[in-house]
């Protein structure tokens, strides 16, 4: 089982495996024709309230991670994603410009600790 994260704007690679968009909102400037992924799992993304509160501010990162992990605890969409991850490589796609502080990094860490 391998879990990767990648910006949705990056070109697909042979090793991506199943590519899943994990944003609640459609990525800016990305046409539906150019988007290459197998599924859009909106429900595994942070809630609108949490996303807006975080606003990709580094000083809120630690608190964001804790709040998002709490949201994921009772999220049935996480169970579906976890099942997919046990069957091979999964690449979580996100739209954020910030490659260090984004929800896909948290989601990948959660999946890695619960599927190992």
JSON list of C-alpha atoms in Angstrom, two decimals:
[
{"chain": "A", "resi": 1, "resn": "UNK", "atom": "CA", "xyz": [0.00, 0.00, 0.00]},
{"chain": "A", "resi": 2, "resn": "UNK", "atom": "CA", "xyz": [1.36, 3.36, -1.07]},
{"chain": "A", "resi": 3, "resn": "UNK", "atom": "CA", "xyz": [-0.29, 6.73, -0.51]},
{"chain": "A", "resi": 4, "resn": "UNK", "atom": "CA", "xyz": [0.96, 9.80, -2.35]},
{"chain": "A", "resi": 5, "resn": "UNK", "atom": "CA", "xyz": [-0.20, 13.37, -2.56]},
{"chain": "A", "resi": 6, "resn": "UNK", "atom": "CA", "xyz": [0.03, 15.59, -5.60]},
{"chain": "A", "resi": 7, "resn": "UNK", "atom": "CA", "xyz": [-1.40, 18.84, -6.88]},
{"chain": "A", "resi": 8, "resn": "UNK", "atom": "CA", "xyz": [-4.21, 18.17, -9.33]},
{"chain": "A", "resi": 9, "resn": "UNK", "atom": "CA", "xyz": [-2.48, 20.51, -11.79]},
{"chain": "A", "resi": 10, "resn": "UNK", "atom": "CA", "xyz": [0.55, 18.20, -12.09]},
{"chain": "A", "resi": 11, "resn": "UNK", "atom": "CA", "xyz": [0.73, 15.75, -14.96]},
{"chain": "A", "resi": 12, "resn": "UNK", "atom": "CA", "xyz": [-0.26, 12.17, -14.15]},
{"chain": "A", "resi": 13, "resn": "UNK", "atom": "CA", "xyz": [2.62, 9.75, -13.71]},
{"chain": "A", "resi": 14, "resn": "UNK", "atom": "CA", "xyz": [2.75, 6.04, -14.31]},
{"chain": "A", "resi": 15, "resn": "UNK", "atom": "CA", "xyz": [3.21, 5.31, -10.59]},
{"chain": "A", "resi": 16, "resn": "UNK", "atom": "CA", "xyz": [0.20, 7.36, -9.44]},
{"chain": "A", "resi": 17, "resn": "UNK", "atom": "CA", "xyz": [-2.10, 4.36, -9.22]},
{"chain": "A", "resi": 18, "resn": "UNK", "atom": "CA", "xyz": [-5.68, 5.40, -8.49]},
{"chain": "A", "resi": 19, "resn": "UNK", "atom": "CA", "xyz": [-5.91, 9.21, -8.61]},
{"chain": "A", "resi": 20, "resn": "UNK", "atom": "CA", "xyz": [-8.58, 10.62, -6.29]},
{"chain": "A", "resi": 21, "resn": "UNK", "atom": "CA", "xyz": [-9.48, 14.31, -5.99]},
{"chain": "A", "resi": 22, "resn": "UNK", "atom": "CA", "xyz": [-9.99, 15.04, -2.29]},
{"chain": "A", "resi": 23, "resn": "UNK", "atom": "CA", "xyz": [-11.03, 18.71, -2.39]},
{"chain": "A", "resi": 24, "resn": "UNK", "atom": "CA", "xyz": [-14.52, 19.89, -1.51]},
{"chain": "A", "resi": 25, "resn": "UNK", "atom": "CA", "xyz": [-14.35, 22.60, -4.20]},
{"chain": "A", "resi": 26, "resn": "UNK", "atom": "CA", "xyz": [-13.48, 22.17, -7.86]},
{"chain": "A", "resi": 27, "resn": "UNK", "atom": "CA", "xyz": [-9.85, 23.30, -8.47]},
{"chain": "A", "resi": 28, "resn": "UNK", "atom": "CA", "xyz": [-9.54, 26.83, -9.84]},
{"chain": "A", "resi": 29, "resn": "UNK", "atom": "CA", "xyz": [-8.70, 27.11, -13.50]},
{"chain": "A", "resi": 30, "resn": "UNK", "atom": "CA", "xyz": [-8.94, 23.35, -14.07]},
{"chain": "A", "resi": 31, "resn": "UNK", "atom": "CA", "xyz": [-11.31, 22.34, -16.81]},
{"chain": "A", "resi": 32, "resn": "UNK", "atom": "CA", "xyz": [-13.25, 19.12, -16.41]},
{"chain": "A", "resi": 33, "resn": "UNK", "atom": "CA", "xyz": [-11.72, 17.91, -19.67]},
{"chain": "A", "resi": 34, "resn": "UNK", "atom": "CA", "xyz": [-8.15, 18.34, -18.39]},
{"chain": "A", "resi": 35, "resn": "UNK", "atom": "CA", "xyz": [-8.73, 16.87, -14.94]},
{"chain": "A", "resi": 36, "resn": "UNK", "atom": "CA", "xyz": [-7.47, 13.30, -14.83]},
{"chain": "A", "resi": 37, "resn": "UNK", "atom": "CA", "xyz": [-8.66, 11.31, -11.83]},
{"chain": "A", "resi": 38, "resn": "UNK", "atom": "CA", "xyz": [-10.82, 8.29, -11.17]},
{"chain": "A", "resi": 39, "resn": "UNK", "atom": "CA", "xyz": [-13.08, 9.79, -8.52]},
{"chain": "A", "resi": 40, "resn": "UNK", "atom": "CA", "xyz": [-13.90, 13.03, -6.74]},
{"chain": "A", "resi": 41, "resn": "UNK", "atom": "CA", "xyz": [-14.36, 12.35, -3.02]},
{"chain": "A", "resi": 42, "resn": "UNK", "atom": "CA", "xyz": [-15.64, 15.69, -1.71]},
{"chain": "A", "resi": 43, "resn": "UNK", "atom": "CA", "xyz": [-16.87, 14.22, 1.55]},
{"chain": "A", "resi": 44, "resn": "UNK", "atom": "CA", "xyz": [-13.40, 13.33, 2.78]},
{"chain": "A", "resi": 45, "resn": "UNK", "atom": "CA", "xyz": [-12.27, 16.97, 2.57]},
{"chain": "A", "resi": 46, "resn": "UNK", "atom": "CA", "xyz": [-12.41, 19.33, 5.57]},
{"chain": "A", "resi": 47, "resn": "UNK", "atom": "CA", "xyz": [-15.76, 20.97, 6.27]},
{"chain": "A", "resi": 48, "resn": "UNK", "atom": "CA", "xyz": [-16.36, 24.36, 4.71]},
{"chain": "A", "resi": 49, "resn": "UNK", "atom": "CA", "xyz": [-16.13, 26.02, 8.11]},
{"chain": "A", "resi": 50, "resn": "UNK", "atom": "CA", "xyz": [-12.79, 24.43, 8.93]},
{"chain": "A", "resi": 51, "resn": "UNK", "atom": "CA", "xyz": [-11.37, 25.15, 5.47]},
{"chain": "A", "resi": 52, "resn": "UNK", "atom": "CA", "xyz": [-12.32, 28.82, 5.71]},
{"chain": "A", "resi": 53, "resn": "UNK", "atom": "CA", "xyz": [-10.98, 29.13, 9.27]},
{"chain": "A", "resi": 54, "resn": "UNK", "atom": "CA", "xyz": [-7.62, 27.57, 8.34]},
{"chain": "A", "resi": 55, "resn": "UNK", "atom": "CA", "xyz": [-7.11, 29.70, 5.20]},
{"chain": "A", "resi": 56, "resn": "UNK", "atom": "CA", "xyz": [-3.70, 28.00, 4.73]},
{"chain": "A", "resi": 57, "resn": "UNK", "atom": "CA", "xyz": [-2.17, 30.11, 7.50]},
{"chain": "A", "resi": 58, "resn": "UNK", "atom": "CA", "xyz": [0.94, 28.34, 8.85]},
{"chain": "A", "resi": 59, "resn": "UNK", "atom": "CA", "xyz": [0.27, 29.57, 12.40]},
{"chain": "A", "resi": 60, "resn": "UNK", "atom": "CA", "xyz": [-3.03, 27.64, 12.36]},
{"chain": "A", "resi": 61, "resn": "UNK", "atom": "CA", "xyz": [-1.52, 24.42, 10.98]},
{"chain": "A", "resi": 62, "resn": "UNK", "atom": "CA", "xyz": [-1.26, 22.46, 14.24]},
{"chain": "A", "resi": 63, "resn": "UNK", "atom": "CA", "xyz": [-4.82, 23.32, 15.28]},
{"chain": "A", "resi": 64, "resn": "UNK", "atom": "CA", "xyz": [-6.12, 22.63, 11.77]},
{"chain": "A", "resi": 65, "resn": "UNK", "atom": "CA", "xyz": [-4.58, 19.15, 11.81]},
{"chain": "A", "resi": 66, "resn": "UNK", "atom": "CA", "xyz": [-6.20, 18.35, 15.15]},
{"chain": "A", "resi": 67, "resn": "UNK", "atom": "CA", "xyz": [-9.61, 19.62, 14.05]},
{"chain": "A", "resi": 68, "resn": "UNK", "atom": "CA", "xyz": [-9.47, 17.86, 10.69]},
{"chain": "A", "resi": 69, "resn": "UNK", "atom": "CA", "xyz": [-8.42, 14.57, 12.29]},
{"chain": "A", "resi": 70, "resn": "UNK", "atom": "CA", "xyz": [-11.43, 14.92, 14.59]},
{"chain": "A", "resi": 71, "resn": "UNK", "atom": "CA", "xyz": [-13.73, 15.45, 11.60]},
{"chain": "A", "resi": 72, "resn": "UNK", "atom": "CA", "xyz": [-12.30, 12.35, 9.94]},
{"chain": "A", "resi": 73, "resn": "UNK", "atom": "CA", "xyz": [-12.96, 10.08, 12.93]},
{"chain": "A", "resi": 74, "resn": "UNK", "atom": "CA", "xyz": [-16.64, 9.59, 12.14]},
{"chain": "A", "resi": 75, "resn": "UNK", "atom": "CA", "xyz": [-16.46, 10.15, 8.40]},
{"chain": "A", "resi": 76, "resn": "UNK", "atom": "CA", "xyz": [-17.66, 7.13, 6.37]},
{"chain": "A", "resi": 77, "resn": "UNK", "atom": "CA", "xyz": [-15.89, 8.50, 3.27]},
{"chain": "A", "resi": 78, "resn": "UNK", "atom": "CA", "xyz": [-12.58, 7.85, 5.05]},
{"chain": "A", "resi": 79, "resn": "UNK", "atom": "CA", "xyz": [-13.48, 4.17, 5.37]},
{"chain": "A", "resi": 80, "resn": "UNK", "atom": "CA", "xyz": [-14.06, 3.95, 1.61]},
{"chain": "A", "resi": 81, "resn": "UNK", "atom": "CA", "xyz": [-10.76, 5.67, 0.90]},
{"chain": "A", "resi": 82, "resn": "UNK", "atom": "CA", "xyz": [-8.98, 3.41, 3.41]},
{"chain": "A", "resi": 83, "resn": "UNK", "atom": "CA", "xyz": [-10.31, 0.30, 1.60]},
{"chain": "A", "resi": 84, "resn": "UNK", "atom": "CA", "xyz": [-9.03, 1.61, -1.72]},
{"chain": "A", "resi": 85, "resn": "UNK", "atom": "CA", "xyz": [-5.61, 2.32, -0.24]},
{"chain": "A", "resi": 86, "resn": "UNK", "atom": "CA", "xyz": [-5.21, -1.29, 0.90]},
{"chain": "A", "resi": 87, "resn": "UNK", "atom": "CA", "xyz": [-5.42, -2.50, -2.71]},
{"chain": "A", "resi": 88, "resn": "UNK", "atom": "CA", "xyz": [-2.50, -0.59, -4.21]},
{"chain": "A", "resi": 89, "resn": "UNK", "atom": "CA", "xyz": [-1.17, 2.88, -4.83]},
{"chain": "A", "resi": 90, "resn": "UNK", "atom": "CA", "xyz": [-3.50, 5.82, -4.27]},
{"chain": "A", "resi": 91, "resn": "UNK", "atom": "CA", "xyz": [-2.59, 9.42, -5.13]},
{"chain": "A", "resi": 92, "resn": "UNK", "atom": "CA", "xyz": [-4.60, 12.05, -3.30]},
{"chain": "A", "resi": 93, "resn": "UNK", "atom": "CA", "xyz": [-5.06, 15.11, -5.50]},
{"chain": "A", "resi": 94, "resn": "UNK", "atom": "CA", "xyz": [-5.54, 18.60, -4.09]},
{"chain": "A", "resi": 95, "resn": "UNK", "atom": "CA", "xyz": [-5.71, 22.07, -5.54]},
{"chain": "A", "resi": 96, "resn": "UNK", "atom": "CA", "xyz": [-3.96, 24.19, -2.93]},
{"chain": "A", "resi": 97, "resn": "UNK", "atom": "CA", "xyz": [-0.88, 26.15, -3.94]},
{"chain": "A", "resi": 98, "resn": "UNK", "atom": "CA", "xyz": [0.60, 25.43, -0.54]},
{"chain": "A", "resi": 99, "resn": "UNK", "atom": "CA", "xyz": [2.38, 22.10, -0.83]},
{"chain": "A", "resi": 100, "resn": "UNK", "atom": "CA", "xyz": [3.39, 22.01, 2.85]},
{"chain": "A", "resi": 101, "resn": "UNK", "atom": "CA", "xyz": [0.23, 23.07, 4.67]},
{"chain": "A", "resi": 102, "resn": "UNK", "atom": "CA", "xyz": [-2.75, 21.37, 3.05]},
{"chain": "A", "resi": 103, "resn": "UNK", "atom": "CA", "xyz": [-5.40, 18.89, 4.05]},
{"chain": "A", "resi": 104, "resn": "UNK", "atom": "CA", "xyz": [-4.16, 16.16, 1.68]},
{"chain": "A", "resi": 105, "resn": "UNK", "atom": "CA", "xyz": [-0.97, 15.86, 3.77]},
{"chain": "A", "resi": 106, "resn": "UNK", "atom": "CA", "xyz": [-3.07, 15.31, 6.90]},
{"chain": "A", "resi": 107, "resn": "UNK", "atom": "CA", "xyz": [-5.33, 12.85, 5.11]},
{"chain": "A", "resi": 108, "resn": "UNK", "atom": "CA", "xyz": [-2.36, 10.87, 3.81]},
{"chain": "A", "resi": 109, "resn": "UNK", "atom": "CA", "xyz": [-0.86, 10.69, 7.31]},
{"chain": "A", "resi": 110, "resn": "UNK", "atom": "CA", "xyz": [-4.17, 9.47, 8.74]},
{"chain": "A", "resi": 111, "resn": "UNK", "atom": "CA", "xyz": [-4.47, 6.81, 6.06]},
{"chain": "A", "resi": 112, "resn": "UNK", "atom": "CA", "xyz": [-0.90, 5.65, 6.57]},
{"chain": "A", "resi": 113, "resn": "UNK", "atom": "CA", "xyz": [-1.38, 5.19, 10.30]},
{"chain": "A", "resi": 114, "resn": "UNK", "atom": "CA", "xyz": [-4.70, 3.39, 9.95]},
{"chain": "A", "resi": 115, "resn": "UNK", "atom": "CA", "xyz": [-3.81, 1.04, 7.09]},
{"chain": "A", "resi": 116, "resn": "UNK", "atom": "CA", "xyz": [-0.32, -0.07, 8.13]}
]
